[in-house]
């Protein structure tokens, strides 16, 4: 059974720091991995989608990597800003049951 | 484009009452989803519709029914609400199952 774990559960950093959020999954048979952002009291916003054949994807200050064989993905945020404060969730798409399997998220606070 | 819209935003029900949560998307997506989000449990799939005219159970379908009214609209019905259904409900849509999902703002439901 596919399980997705995100470490740490919470992270507090000063503004300007580069940081890494981690996501691990137990079954490497995935179609893709997706990173989302959730602001308090709001819905989820898709940040990056990495196909199983890809190693990384970049969008602005965000870079996500995927190592399928080791069951790990990282989300790198460069030069963090207070506006980056949110919960970041990763999810893997496992084709055999045609749904996203979700981690519990990392709650990020970037302090001015 | 409005993206994914959900109504209502907030609702309080008494045990045993019924209600329907409405969801609509204007992105011409084929697939639509209903999730619930609870503290410490992450996002859990209730039902999904891979395409117009089809619906399938997710992880936690008991106590819920869905209708894919047309390509745009996917409703979730609670026939007899229970306190265990107190949660935040999110609707999402995607071009197809393997593509990135777009989320609505959520409905905060309290059952007393």
JSON list of C-alpha atoms in Angstrom, two decimals:
[
{"chain": "A", "resi": 1, "resn": "UNK", "atom": "CA", "xyz": [0.00, 0.00, 0.00]},
{"chain": "A", "resi": 2, "resn": "UNK", "atom": "CA", "xyz": [1.39, 3.35, -1.06]},
{"chain": "A", "resi": 3, "resn": "UNK", "atom": "CA", "xyz": [2.13, 5.75, 1.81]},
{"chain": "A", "resi": 4, "resn": "UNK", "atom": "CA", "xyz": [3.43, 9.28, 1.59]},
{"chain": "A", "resi": 5, "resn": "UNK", "atom": "CA", "xyz": [5.38, 10.92, 4.42]},
{"chain": "A", "resi": 6, "resn": "UNK", "atom": "CA", "xyz": [6.47, 14.52, 4.73]},
{"chain": "A", "resi": 7, "resn": "UNK", "atom": "CA", "xyz": [9.22, 15.62, 7.07]},
{"chain": "A", "resi": 8, "resn": "UNK", "atom": "CA", "xyz": [9.38, 17.92, 8.92]},
{"chain": "A", "resi": 9, "resn": "UNK", "atom": "CA", "xyz": [5.77, 18.48, 9.94]},
{"chain": "A", "resi": 10, "resn": "UNK", "atom": "CA", "xyz": [6.56, 22.12, 10.72]},
{"chain": "A", "resi": 11, "resn": "UNK", "atom": "CA", "xyz": [9.41, 24.46, 9.89]},
{"chain": "A", "resi": 12, "resn": "UNK", "atom": "CA", "xyz": [10.18, 28.04, 10.91]},
{"chain": "A", "resi": 13, "resn": "UNK", "atom": "CA", "xyz": [12.94, 29.97, 9.13]},
{"chain": "A", "resi": 14, "resn": "UNK", "atom": "CA", "xyz": [14.11, 33.58, 8.84]},
{"chain": "A", "resi": 15, "resn": "UNK", "atom": "CA", "xyz": [13.39, 35.45, 5.65]},
{"chain": "A", "resi": 16, "resn": "UNK", "atom": "CA", "xyz": [15.95, 34.97, 2.88]},
{"chain": "A", "resi": 17, "resn": "UNK", "atom": "CA", "xyz": [16.93, 31.43, 3.81]},
{"chain": "A", "resi": 18, "resn": "UNK", "atom": "CA", "xyz": [17.03, 28.67, 1.22]},
{"chain": "A", "resi": 19, "resn": "UNK", "atom": "CA", "xyz": [15.10, 25.65, 2.41]},
{"chain": "A", "resi": 20, "resn": "UNK", "atom": "CA", "xyz": [14.23, 22.08, 1.51]},
{"chain": "A", "resi": 21, "resn": "UNK", "atom": "CA", "xyz": [10.99, 20.24, 2.17]},
{"chain": "A", "resi": 22, "resn": "UNK", "atom": "CA", "xyz": [11.01, 16.46, 1.98]},
{"chain": "A", "resi": 23, "resn": "UNK", "atom": "CA", "xyz": [8.51, 13.93, 0.71]},
{"chain": "A", "resi": 24, "resn": "UNK", "atom": "CA", "xyz": [8.97, 10.16, 0.69]},
{"chain": "A", "resi": 25, "resn": "UNK", "atom": "CA", "xyz": [6.79, 7.41, -0.72]},
{"chain": "A", "resi": 26, "resn": "UNK", "atom": "CA", "xyz": [6.87, 3.67, -0.21]},
{"chain": "A", "resi": 27, "resn": "UNK", "atom": "CA", "xyz": [6.07, 2.33, -3.71]},
{"chain": "A", "resi": 28, "resn": "UNK", "atom": "CA", "xyz": [8.14, 3.54, -6.64]},
{"chain": "A", "resi": 29, "resn": "UNK", "atom": "CA", "xyz": [5.42, 2.58, -9.17]},
{"chain": "A", "resi": 30, "resn": "UNK", "atom": "CA", "xyz": [4.06, 6.08, -9.63]},
{"chain": "A", "resi": 31, "resn": "UNK", "atom": "CA", "xyz": [2.92, 8.08, -12.66]},
{"chain": "A", "resi": 32, "resn": "UNK", "atom": "CA", "xyz": [3.77, 11.45, -11.20]},
{"chain": "A", "resi": 33, "resn": "UNK", "atom": "CA", "xyz": [4.33, 13.41, -8.04]},
{"chain": "A", "resi": 34, "resn": "UNK", "atom": "CA", "xyz": [2.66, 16.73, -7.34]},
{"chain": "A", "resi": 35, "resn": "UNK", "atom": "CA", "xyz": [3.45, 19.53, -4.90]},
{"chain": "A", "resi": 36, "resn": "UNK", "atom": "CA", "xyz": [0.69, 21.79, -3.64]},
{"chain": "A", "resi": 37, "resn": "UNK", "atom": "CA", "xyz": [0.46, 24.84, -1.43]},
{"chain": "A", "resi": 38, "resn": "UNK", "atom": "CA", "xyz": [-2.39, 25.50, 1.00]},
{"chain": "A", "resi": 39, "resn": "UNK", "atom": "CA", "xyz": [-2.89, 28.85, 2.70]},
{"chain": "A", "resi": 40, "resn": "UNK", "atom": "CA", "xyz": [-4.84, 28.88, 5.99]},
{"chain": "A", "resi": 41, "resn": "UNK", "atom": "CA", "xyz": [-8.57, 28.57, 5.39]},
{"chain": "A", "resi": 42, "resn": "UNK", "atom": "CA", "xyz": [-8.09, 28.26, 1.64]},
{"chain": "A", "resi": 43, "resn": "UNK", "atom": "CA", "xyz": [-8.04, 25.60, -1.03]},
{"chain": "A", "resi": 44, "resn": "UNK", "atom": "CA", "xyz": [-4.96, 23.97, -2.52]},
{"chain": "A", "resi": 45, "resn": "UNK", "atom": "CA", "xyz": [-2.90, 25.44, -5.33]},
{"chain": "A", "resi": 46, "resn": "UNK", "atom": "CA", "xyz": [-0.84, 23.21, -7.60]},
{"chain": "A", "resi": 47, "resn": "UNK", "atom": "CA", "xyz": [2.84, 24.24, -7.63]},
{"chain": "A", "resi": 48, "resn": "UNK", "atom": "CA", "xyz": [4.70, 21.62, -9.62]},
{"chain": "A", "resi": 49, "resn": "UNK", "atom": "CA", "xyz": [4.00, 18.26, -11.24]},
{"chain": "A", "resi": 50, "resn": "UNK", "atom": "CA", "xyz": [6.91, 15.91, -11.97]},
{"chain": "A", "resi": 51, "resn": "UNK", "atom": "CA", "xyz": [6.29, 13.01, -14.31]},
{"chain": "A", "resi": 52, "resn": "UNK", "atom": "CA", "xyz": [7.81, 9.67, -13.31]},
{"chain": "A", "resi": 53, "resn": "UNK", "atom": "CA", "xyz": [10.29, 9.95, -16.20]},
{"chain": "A", "resi": 54, "resn": "UNK", "atom": "CA", "xyz": [11.52, 13.37, -15.06]},
{"chain": "A", "resi": 55, "resn": "UNK", "atom": "CA", "xyz": [14.15, 14.22, -12.47]},
{"chain": "A", "resi": 56, "resn": "UNK", "atom": "CA", "xyz": [13.11, 17.77, -11.66]},
{"chain": "A", "resi": 57, "resn": "UNK", "atom": "CA", "xyz": [10.81, 20.66, -12.42]},
{"chain": "A", "resi": 58, "resn": "UNK", "atom": "CA", "xyz": [11.32, 24.36, -11.80]},
{"chain": "A", "resi": 59, "resn": "UNK", "atom": "CA", "xyz": [8.95, 27.27, -11.39]},
{"chain": "A", "resi": 60, "resn": "UNK", "atom": "CA", "xyz": [10.41, 30.60, -10.35]},
{"chain": "A", "resi": 61, "resn": "UNK", "atom": "CA", "xyz": [12.08, 30.18, -6.93]},
{"chain": "A", "resi": 62, "resn": "UNK", "atom": "CA", "xyz": [10.75, 26.63, -6.60]},
{"chain": "A", "resi": 63, "resn": "UNK", "atom": "CA", "xyz": [12.56, 23.50, -7.72]},
{"chain": "A", "resi": 64, "resn": "UNK", "atom": "CA", "xyz": [11.22, 20.01, -7.17]},
{"chain": "A", "resi": 65, "resn": "UNK", "atom": "CA", "xyz": [13.28, 16.88, -7.66]},
{"chain": "A", "resi": 66, "resn": "UNK", "atom": "CA", "xyz": [12.21, 13.27, -7.93]},
{"chain": "A", "resi": 67, "resn": "UNK", "atom": "CA", "xyz": [14.22, 10.12, -7.21]},
{"chain": "A", "resi": 68, "resn": "UNK", "atom": "CA", "xyz": [11.79, 7.33, -7.94]},
{"chain": "A", "resi": 69, "resn": "UNK", "atom": "CA", "xyz": [14.16, 4.50, -7.08]},
{"chain": "A", "resi": 70, "resn": "UNK", "atom": "CA", "xyz": [14.69, 5.79, -3.55]},
{"chain": "A", "resi": 71, "resn": "UNK", "atom": "CA", "xyz": [11.09, 6.96, -3.15]},
{"chain": "A", "resi": 72, "resn": "UNK", "atom": "CA", "xyz": [11.95, 10.58, -2.45]},
{"chain": "A", "resi": 73, "resn": "UNK", "atom": "CA", "xyz": [11.14, 14.07, -3.65]},
{"chain": "A", "resi": 74, "resn": "UNK", "atom": "CA", "xyz": [12.37, 17.41, -2.39]},
{"chain": "A", "resi": 75, "resn": "UNK", "atom": "CA", "xyz": [10.91, 20.87, -2.85]},
{"chain": "A", "resi": 76, "resn": "UNK", "atom": "CA", "xyz": [13.60, 23.54, -2.76]},
{"chain": "A", "resi": 77, "resn": "UNK", "atom": "CA", "xyz": [12.53, 27.12, -2.07]},
{"chain": "A", "resi": 78, "resn": "UNK", "atom": "CA", "xyz": [15.17, 29.74, -2.79]},
{"chain": "A", "resi": 79, "resn": "UNK", "atom": "CA", "xyz": [15.41, 33.06, -0.93]},
{"chain": "A", "resi": 80, "resn": "UNK", "atom": "CA", "xyz": [12.31, 32.44, 1.15]},
{"chain": "A", "resi": 81, "resn": "UNK", "atom": "CA", "xyz": [9.85, 35.28, 1.77]},
{"chain": "A", "resi": 82, "resn": "UNK", "atom": "CA", "xyz": [7.09, 35.78, 4.37]},
{"chain": "A", "resi": 83, "resn": "UNK", "atom": "CA", "xyz": [4.57, 35.26, 1.56]},
{"chain": "A", "resi": 84, "resn": "UNK", "atom": "CA", "xyz": [5.85, 31.68, 1.24]},
{"chain": "A", "resi": 85, "resn": "UNK", "atom": "CA", "xyz": [4.33, 30.88, 4.64]},
{"chain": "A", "resi": 86, "resn": "UNK", "atom": "CA", "xyz": [1.78, 28.12, 4.03]},
{"chain": "A", "resi": 87, "resn": "UNK", "atom": "CA", "xyz": [1.37, 24.37, 4.26]},
{"chain": "A", "resi": 88, "resn": "UNK", "atom": "CA", "xyz": [3.07, 22.43, 1.48]},
{"chain": "A", "resi": 89, "resn": "UNK", "atom": "CA", "xyz": [1.64, 19.06, 0.51]},
{"chain": "A", "resi": 90, "resn": "UNK", "atom": "CA", "xyz": [2.97, 16.40, -1.79]},
{"chain": "A", "resi": 91, "resn": "UNK", "atom": "CA", "xyz": [0.91, 13.71, -3.44]},
{"chain": "A", "resi": 92, "resn": "UNK", "atom": "CA", "xyz": [1.77, 10.79, -5.71]},
{"chain": "A", "resi": 93, "resn": "UNK", "atom": "CA", "xyz": [-0.41, 9.48, -8.49]},
{"chain": "A", "resi": 94, "resn": "UNK", "atom": "CA", "xyz": [-0.45, 5.69, -8.34]},
{"chain": "A", "resi": 95, "resn": "UNK", "atom": "CA", "xyz": [-2.01, 4.48, -11.55]},
{"chain": "A", "resi": 96, "resn": "UNK", "atom": "CA", "xyz": [-3.24, 1.13, -10.31]},
{"chain": "A", "resi": 97, "resn": "UNK", "atom": "CA", "xyz": [-5.94, 2.73, -8.15]},
{"chain": "A", "resi": 98, "resn": "UNK", "atom": "CA", "xyz": [-6.22, 5.94, -10.18]},
{"chain": "A", "resi": 99, "resn": "UNK", "atom": "CA", "xyz": [-6.03, 8.45, -7.37]},
{"chain": "A", "resi": 100, "resn": "UNK", "atom": "CA", "xyz": [-3.64, 10.76, -5.58]},
{"chain": "A", "resi": 101, "resn": "UNK", "atom": "CA", "xyz": [-2.10, 9.54, -2.33]},
{"chain": "A", "resi": 102, "resn": "UNK", "atom": "CA", "xyz": [-1.43, 12.49, -0.02]},
{"chain": "A", "resi": 103, "resn": "UNK", "atom": "CA", "xyz": [1.11, 13.35, 2.62]},
{"chain": "A", "resi": 104, "resn": "UNK", "atom": "CA", "xyz": [0.07, 15.30, 5.71]},
{"chain": "A", "resi": 105, "resn": "UNK", "atom": "CA", "xyz": [2.06, 18.36, 4.71]},
{"chain": "A", "resi": 106, "resn": "UNK", "atom": "CA", "xyz": [4.81, 20.60, 6.07]},
{"chain": "A", "resi": 107, "resn": "UNK", "atom": "CA", "xyz": [3.67, 23.82, 7.72]},
{"chain": "A", "resi": 108, "resn": "UNK", "atom": "CA", "xyz": [6.18, 26.53, 6.81]},
{"chain": "A", "resi": 109, "resn": "UNK", "atom": "CA", "xyz": [6.55, 29.87, 8.58]},
{"chain": "A", "resi": 110, "resn": "UNK", "atom": "CA", "xyz": [8.96, 32.42, 7.10]},
{"chain": "A", "resi": 111, "resn": "UNK", "atom": "CA", "xyz": [9.68, 35.14, 9.63]},
{"chain": "A", "resi": 112, "resn": "UNK", "atom": "CA", "xyz": [10.49, 38.72, 8.56]},
{"chain": "B", "resi": 1, "resn": "UNK", "atom": "CA", "xyz": [-12.21, 32.08, -15.59]},
{"chain": "B", "resi": 2, "resn": "UNK", "atom": "CA", "xyz": [-13.60, 31.24, -12.15]},
{"chain": "B", "resi": 3, "resn": "UNK", "atom": "CA", "xyz": [-11.83, 27.84, -12.03]},
{"chain": "B", "resi": 4, "resn": "UNK", "atom": "CA", "xyz": [-13.50, 25.57, -9.48]},
{"chain": "B", "resi": 5, "resn": "UNK", "atom": "CA", "xyz": [-16.32, 27.05, -7.43]},
{"chain": "B", "resi": 6, "resn": "UNK", "atom": "CA", "xyz": [-18.03, 25.53, -4.40]},
{"chain": "B", "resi": 7, "resn": "UNK", "atom": "CA", "xyz": [-21.17, 26.46, -2.52]},
{"chain": "B", "resi": 8, "resn": "UNK", "atom": "CA", "xyz": [-21.82, 27.01, 0.28]},
{"chain": "B", "resi": 9, "resn": "UNK", "atom": "CA", "xyz": [-18.62, 28.22, 1.98]},
{"chain": "B", "resi": 10, "resn": "UNK", "atom": "CA", "xyz": [-19.86, 27.44, 5.47]},
{"chain": "B", "resi": 11, "resn": "UNK", "atom": "CA", "xyz": [-22.69, 25.26, 6.78]},
{"chain": "B", "resi": 12, "resn": "UNK", "atom": "CA", "xyz": [-23.92, 24.12, 10.18]},
{"chain": "B", "resi": 13, "resn": "UNK", "atom": "CA", "xyz": [-26.23, 21.10, 10.27]},
{"chain": "B", "resi": 14, "resn": "UNK", "atom": "CA", "xyz": [-27.94, 19.20, 13.01]},
{"chain": "B", "resi": 15, "resn": "UNK", "atom": "CA", "xyz": [-27.49, 15.44, 13.21]},
{"chain": "B", "resi": 16, "resn": "UNK", "atom": "CA", "xyz": [-29.84, 13.74, 10.75]},
{"chain": "B", "resi": 17, "resn": "UNK", "atom": "CA", "xyz": [-30.29, 16.70, 8.42]},
{"chain": "B", "resi": 18, "resn": "UNK", "atom": "CA", "xyz": [-29.41, 16.42, 4.76]},
{"chain": "B", "resi": 19, "resn": "UNK", "atom": "CA", "xyz": [-27.66, 18.78, 2.40]},
{"chain": "B", "resi": 20, "resn": "UNK", "atom": "CA", "xyz": [-25.97, 18.94, -0.98]},
{"chain": "B", "resi": 21, "resn": "UNK", "atom": "CA", "xyz": [-22.61, 20.54, -1.63]},
{"chain": "B", "resi": 22, "resn": "UNK", "atom": "CA", "xyz": [-22.32, 22.00, -5.09]},
{"chain": "B", "resi": 23, "resn": "UNK", "atom": "CA", "xyz": [-19.21, 22.14, -7.26]},
{"chain": "B", "resi": 24, "resn": "UNK", "atom": "CA", "xyz": [-18.71, 23.53, -10.74]},
{"chain": "B", "resi": 25, "resn": "UNK", "atom": "CA", "xyz": [-15.67, 23.98, -12.98]},
{"chain": "B", "resi": 26, "resn": "UNK", "atom": "CA", "xyz": [-15.31, 26.04, -16.14]},
{"chain": "B", "resi": 27, "resn": "UNK", "atom": "CA", "xyz": [-12.05, 24.53, -17.44]},
{"chain": "B", "resi": 28, "resn": "UNK", "atom": "CA", "xyz": [-13.67, 21.80, -19.55]},
{"chain": "B", "resi": 29, "resn": "UNK", "atom": "CA", "xyz": [-12.06, 19.15, -17.35]},
{"chain": "B", "resi": 30, "resn": "UNK", "atom": "CA", "xyz": [-13.12, 15.54, -17.63]},
{"chain": "B", "resi": 31, "resn": "UNK", "atom": "CA", "xyz": [-12.36, 14.38, -14.09]},
{"chain": "B", "resi": 32, "resn": "UNK", "atom": "CA", "xyz": [-13.79, 15.73, -10.85]},
{"chain": "B", "resi": 33, "resn": "UNK", "atom": "CA", "xyz": [-13.21, 14.80, -7.21]},
{"chain": "B", "resi": 34, "resn": "UNK", "atom": "CA", "xyz": [-14.58, 15.26, -3.73]},
{"chain": "B", "resi": 35, "resn": "UNK", "atom": "CA", "xyz": [-12.18, 15.22, -0.77]},
{"chain": "B", "resi": 36, "resn": "UNK", "atom": "CA", "xyz": [-12.50, 15.80, 2.92]},
{"chain": "B", "resi": 37, "resn": "UNK", "atom": "CA", "xyz": [-9.68, 17.25, 5.02]},
{"chain": "B", "resi": 38, "resn": "UNK", "atom": "CA", "xyz": [-9.42, 16.56, 8.73]},
{"chain": "B", "resi": 39, "resn": "UNK", "atom": "CA", "xyz": [-6.63, 17.53, 11.16]},
{"chain": "B", "resi": 40, "resn": "UNK", "atom": "CA", "xyz": [-4.00, 14.82, 11.40]},
{"chain": "B", "resi": 41, "resn": "UNK", "atom": "CA", "xyz": [-5.56, 12.72, 8.64]},
{"chain": "B", "resi": 42, "resn": "UNK", "atom": "CA", "xyz": [-4.77, 14.69, 5.53]},
{"chain": "B", "resi": 43, "resn": "UNK", "atom": "CA", "xyz": [-6.87, 14.71, 2.41]},
{"chain": "B", "resi": 44, "resn": "UNK", "atom": "CA", "xyz": [-9.06, 11.70, 1.81]},
{"chain": "B", "resi": 45, "resn": "UNK", "atom": "CA", "xyz": [-10.92, 10.98, -1.39]},
{"chain": "B", "resi": 46, "resn": "UNK", "atom": "CA", "xyz": [-14.66, 10.50, -0.97]},
{"chain": "B", "resi": 47, "resn": "UNK", "atom": "CA", "xyz": [-15.81, 10.00, -4.56]},
{"chain": "B", "resi": 48, "resn": "UNK", "atom": "CA", "xyz": [-14.51, 10.81, -7.98]},
{"chain": "B", "resi": 49, "resn": "UNK", "atom": "CA", "xyz": [-15.83, 11.02, -11.51]},
{"chain": "B", "resi": 50, "resn": "UNK", "atom": "CA", "xyz": [-13.32, 10.10, -14.19]},
{"chain": "B", "resi": 51, "resn": "UNK", "atom": "CA", "xyz": [-15.59, 11.42, -16.93]},
{"chain": "B", "resi": 52, "resn": "UNK", "atom": "CA", "xyz": [-19.13, 12.65, -17.45]},
{"chain": "B", "resi": 53, "resn": "UNK", "atom": "CA", "xyz": [-21.57, 9.87, -16.67]},
{"chain": "B", "resi": 54, "resn": "UNK", "atom": "CA", "xyz": [-19.27, 7.87, -14.37]},
{"chain": "B", "resi": 55, "resn": "UNK", "atom": "CA", "xyz": [-18.68, 7.96, -10.64]},
{"chain": "B", "resi": 56, "resn": "UNK", "atom": "CA", "xyz": [-16.53, 5.78, -8.38]},
{"chain": "B", "resi": 57, "resn": "UNK", "atom": "CA", "xyz": [-15.97, 5.39, -4.67]},
{"chain": "B", "resi": 58, "resn": "UNK", "atom": "CA", "xyz": [-12.84, 6.68, -3.04]},
{"chain": "B", "resi": 59, "resn": "UNK", "atom": "CA", "xyz": [-11.40, 5.86, 0.38]},
{"chain": "B", "resi": 60, "resn": "UNK", "atom": "CA", "xyz": [-14.27, 7.11, 2.56]},
{"chain": "B", "resi": 61, "resn": "UNK", "atom": "CA", "xyz": [-17.59, 6.95, 0.63]},
{"chain": "B", "resi": 62, "resn": "UNK", "atom": "CA", "xyz": [-19.89, 5.82, 3.44]},
{"chain": "B", "resi": 63, "resn": "UNK", "atom": "CA", "xyz": [-22.59, 8.35, 4.26]},
{"chain": "B", "resi": 64, "resn": "UNK", "atom": "CA", "xyz": [-22.21, 10.22, 0.98]},
{"chain": "B", "resi": 65, "resn": "UNK", "atom": "CA", "xyz": [-23.67, 10.14, -2.51]},
{"chain": "B", "resi": 66, "resn": "UNK", "atom": "CA", "xyz": [-22.60, 12.02, -5.62]},
{"chain": "B", "resi": 67, "resn": "UNK", "atom": "CA", "xyz": [-24.06, 13.12, -8.91]},
{"chain": "B", "resi": 68, "resn": "UNK", "atom": "CA", "xyz": [-22.13, 14.13, -12.00]},
{"chain": "B", "resi": 69, "resn": "UNK", "atom": "CA", "xyz": [-24.87, 16.35, -13.35]},
{"chain": "B", "resi": 70, "resn": "UNK", "atom": "CA", "xyz": [-22.99, 17.26, -16.53]},
{"chain": "B", "resi": 71, "resn": "UNK", "atom": "CA", "xyz": [-19.38, 17.88, -17.49]},
{"chain": "B", "resi": 72, "resn": "UNK", "atom": "CA", "xyz": [-19.22, 21.06, -15.38]},
{"chain": "B", "resi": 73, "resn": "UNK", "atom": "CA", "xyz": [-20.98, 20.05, -12.19]},
{"chain": "B", "resi": 74, "resn": "UNK", "atom": "CA", "xyz": [-20.34, 17.42, -9.52]},
{"chain": "B", "resi": 75, "resn": "UNK", "atom": "CA", "xyz": [-22.44, 17.47, -6.35]},
{"chain": "B", "resi": 76, "resn": "UNK", "atom": "CA", "xyz": [-21.95, 15.71, -3.01]},
{"chain": "B", "resi": 77, "resn": "UNK", "atom": "CA", "xyz": [-24.96, 14.81, -0.90]},
{"chain": "B", "resi": 78, "resn": "UNK", "atom": "CA", "xyz": [-25.12, 13.96, 2.78]},
{"chain": "B", "resi": 79, "resn": "UNK", "atom": "CA", "xyz": [-28.42, 12.14, 3.32]},
{"chain": "B", "resi": 80, "resn": "UNK", "atom": "CA", "xyz": [-28.33, 12.02, 7.12]},
{"chain": "B", "resi": 81, "resn": "UNK", "atom": "CA", "xyz": [-25.52, 14.09, 8.56]},
{"chain": "B", "resi": 82, "resn": "UNK", "atom": "CA", "xyz": [-23.48, 12.76, 11.50]},
{"chain": "B", "resi": 83, "resn": "UNK", "atom": "CA", "xyz": [-20.99, 14.60, 13.76]},
{"chain": "B", "resi": 84, "resn": "UNK", "atom": "CA", "xyz": [-18.22, 12.45, 12.21]},
{"chain": "B", "resi": 85, "resn": "UNK", "atom": "CA", "xyz": [-18.87, 14.29, 8.94]},
{"chain": "B", "resi": 86, "resn": "UNK", "atom": "CA", "xyz": [-17.73, 17.58, 10.44]},
{"chain": "B", "resi": 87, "resn": "UNK", "atom": "CA", "xyz": [-14.87, 18.48, 8.12]},
{"chain": "B", "resi": 88, "resn": "UNK", "atom": "CA", "xyz": [-13.66, 20.73, 5.34]},
{"chain": "B", "resi": 89, "resn": "UNK", "atom": "CA", "xyz": [-14.80, 19.49, 1.95]},
{"chain": "B", "resi": 90, "resn": "UNK", "atom": "CA", "xyz": [-12.89, 20.24, -1.22]},
{"chain": "B", "resi": 91, "resn": "UNK", "atom": "CA", "xyz": [-13.89, 19.73, -4.80]},
{"chain": "B", "resi": 92, "resn": "UNK", "atom": "CA", "xyz": [-11.21, 19.41, -7.46]},
{"chain": "B", "resi": 93, "resn": "UNK", "atom": "CA", "xyz": [-10.99, 18.84, -11.18]},
{"chain": "B", "resi": 94, "resn": "UNK", "atom": "CA", "xyz": [-8.39, 17.79, -13.73]},
{"chain": "B", "resi": 95, "resn": "UNK", "atom": "CA", "xyz": [-8.14, 17.19, -17.46]},
{"chain": "B", "resi": 96, "resn": "UNK", "atom": "CA", "xyz": [-7.79, 13.51, -16.65]},
{"chain": "B", "resi": 97, "resn": "UNK", "atom": "CA", "xyz": [-6.72, 11.45, -13.69]},
{"chain": "B", "resi": 98, "resn": "UNK", "atom": "CA", "xyz": [-2.97, 11.78, -14.26]},
{"chain": "B", "resi": 99, "resn": "UNK", "atom": "CA", "xyz": [-3.01, 15.54, -14.70]},
{"chain": "B", "resi": 100, "resn": "UNK", "atom": "CA", "xyz": [-2.65, 18.23, -12.06]},
{"chain": "B", "resi": 101, "resn": "UNK", "atom": "CA", "xyz": [-5.71, 18.89, -9.99]},
{"chain": "B", "resi": 102, "resn": "UNK", "atom": "CA", "xyz": [-7.30, 22.28, -9.44]},
{"chain": "B", "resi": 103, "resn": "UNK", "atom": "CA", "xyz": [-9.10, 22.85, -6.17]},
{"chain": "B", "resi": 104, "resn": "UNK", "atom": "CA", "xyz": [-12.06, 24.89, -5.07]},
{"chain": "B", "resi": 105, "resn": "UNK", "atom": "CA", "xyz": [-11.97, 27.07, -1.92]},
{"chain": "B", "resi": 106, "resn": "UNK", "atom": "CA", "xyz": [-13.68, 24.48, 0.26]},
{"chain": "B", "resi": 107, "resn": "UNK", "atom": "CA", "xyz": [-16.84, 24.13, 2.34]},
{"chain": "B", "resi": 108, "resn": "UNK", "atom": "CA", "xyz": [-16.51, 24.15, 6.11]},
{"chain": "B", "resi": 109, "resn": "UNK", "atom": "CA", "xyz": [-19.22, 21.86, 7.49]},
{"chain": "B", "resi": 110, "resn": "UNK", "atom": "CA", "xyz": [-20.08, 21.46, 11.14]},
{"chain": "B", "resi": 111, "resn": "UNK", "atom": "CA", "xyz": [-22.57, 18.81, 12.26]},
{"chain": "B", "resi": 112, "resn": "UNK", "atom": "CA", "xyz": [-23.86, 19.24, 15.82]}
]
